[in-house]
Tab-separated table of C-alpha atoms in Angstrom:
chain	number	residue	atom	x	y	z
Z	1	MET	CA	38.787	140.429	128.472
Z	2	LYS	CA	42.523	140.615	129.056
Z	3	LYS	CA	42.137	143.172	131.836
Z	4	LYS	CA	39.736	140.870	133.707
Z	5	VAL	CA	42.262	138.037	133.625
Z	6	ARG	CA	44.964	140.379	134.850
Z	7	ASP	CA	42.778	141.561	137.731
Z	8	THR	CA	42.131	137.955	138.736
Z	9	GLU	CA	45.869	137.271	138.806
Z	10	VAL	CA	46.443	140.347	140.943
Z	11	ASP	CA	43.663	139.287	143.319
Z	12	THR	CA	45.196	135.826	143.631
Z	13	VAL	CA	48.649	137.231	144.374
Z	14	GLY	CA	47.138	139.693	146.833
Z	15	ALA	CA	45.186	136.969	148.613
Z	16	THR	CA	48.298	134.792	148.831
Z	17	PHE	CA	50.303	137.687	150.237
Z	18	VAL	CA	47.590	138.473	152.805
Z	19	SER	CA	47.400	134.840	153.892
Z	20	ILE	CA	51.194	134.710	154.315
Z	21	VAL	CA	51.165	137.924	156.350
Z	22	ARG	CA	48.332	136.569	158.515
Z	23	THR	CA	50.257	133.344	159.091
Z	24	GLU	CA	53.306	135.356	160.147
Z	25	MET	CA	51.162	137.432	162.517
Z	26	TYR	CA	49.600	134.314	164.051
Z	27	LEU	CA	53.037	132.769	164.560
Z	28	LEU	CA	54.370	135.950	166.152
Z	29	ILE	CA	51.357	136.271	168.470
Z	30	PHE	CA	50.395	132.688	169.304
Z	31	PHE	CA	53.727	130.854	169.229
Z	32	PRO	CA	55.147	132.850	172.177
Z	33	LEU	CA	51.816	132.456	174.008
Z	34	SER	CA	51.866	128.693	173.546
Z	35	ARG	CA	55.376	128.615	175.019
Z	36	GLY	CA	54.326	130.580	178.085
Z	37	TYR	CA	55.442	133.939	176.653
Z	38	GLU	CA	58.015	134.390	179.408
Z	39	PRO	CA	61.796	134.294	178.861
Z	40	ASP	CA	63.628	131.181	180.017
Z	41	GLU	CA	66.237	133.214	181.858
C-alpha cells in the first residue's frame, strides 16, 4: 500500500515538473514570436 502512495506522489511531482518545463518552452518559443522575433536594434 505504502509503495502505491509513494508512486502517486512521484507521478504528481513529475507531472508538475513536466508542466513547468513545458511552460518554460512555450515562453521561450512563443514570447519572442509574439514580439516579432527580431531584435530592436
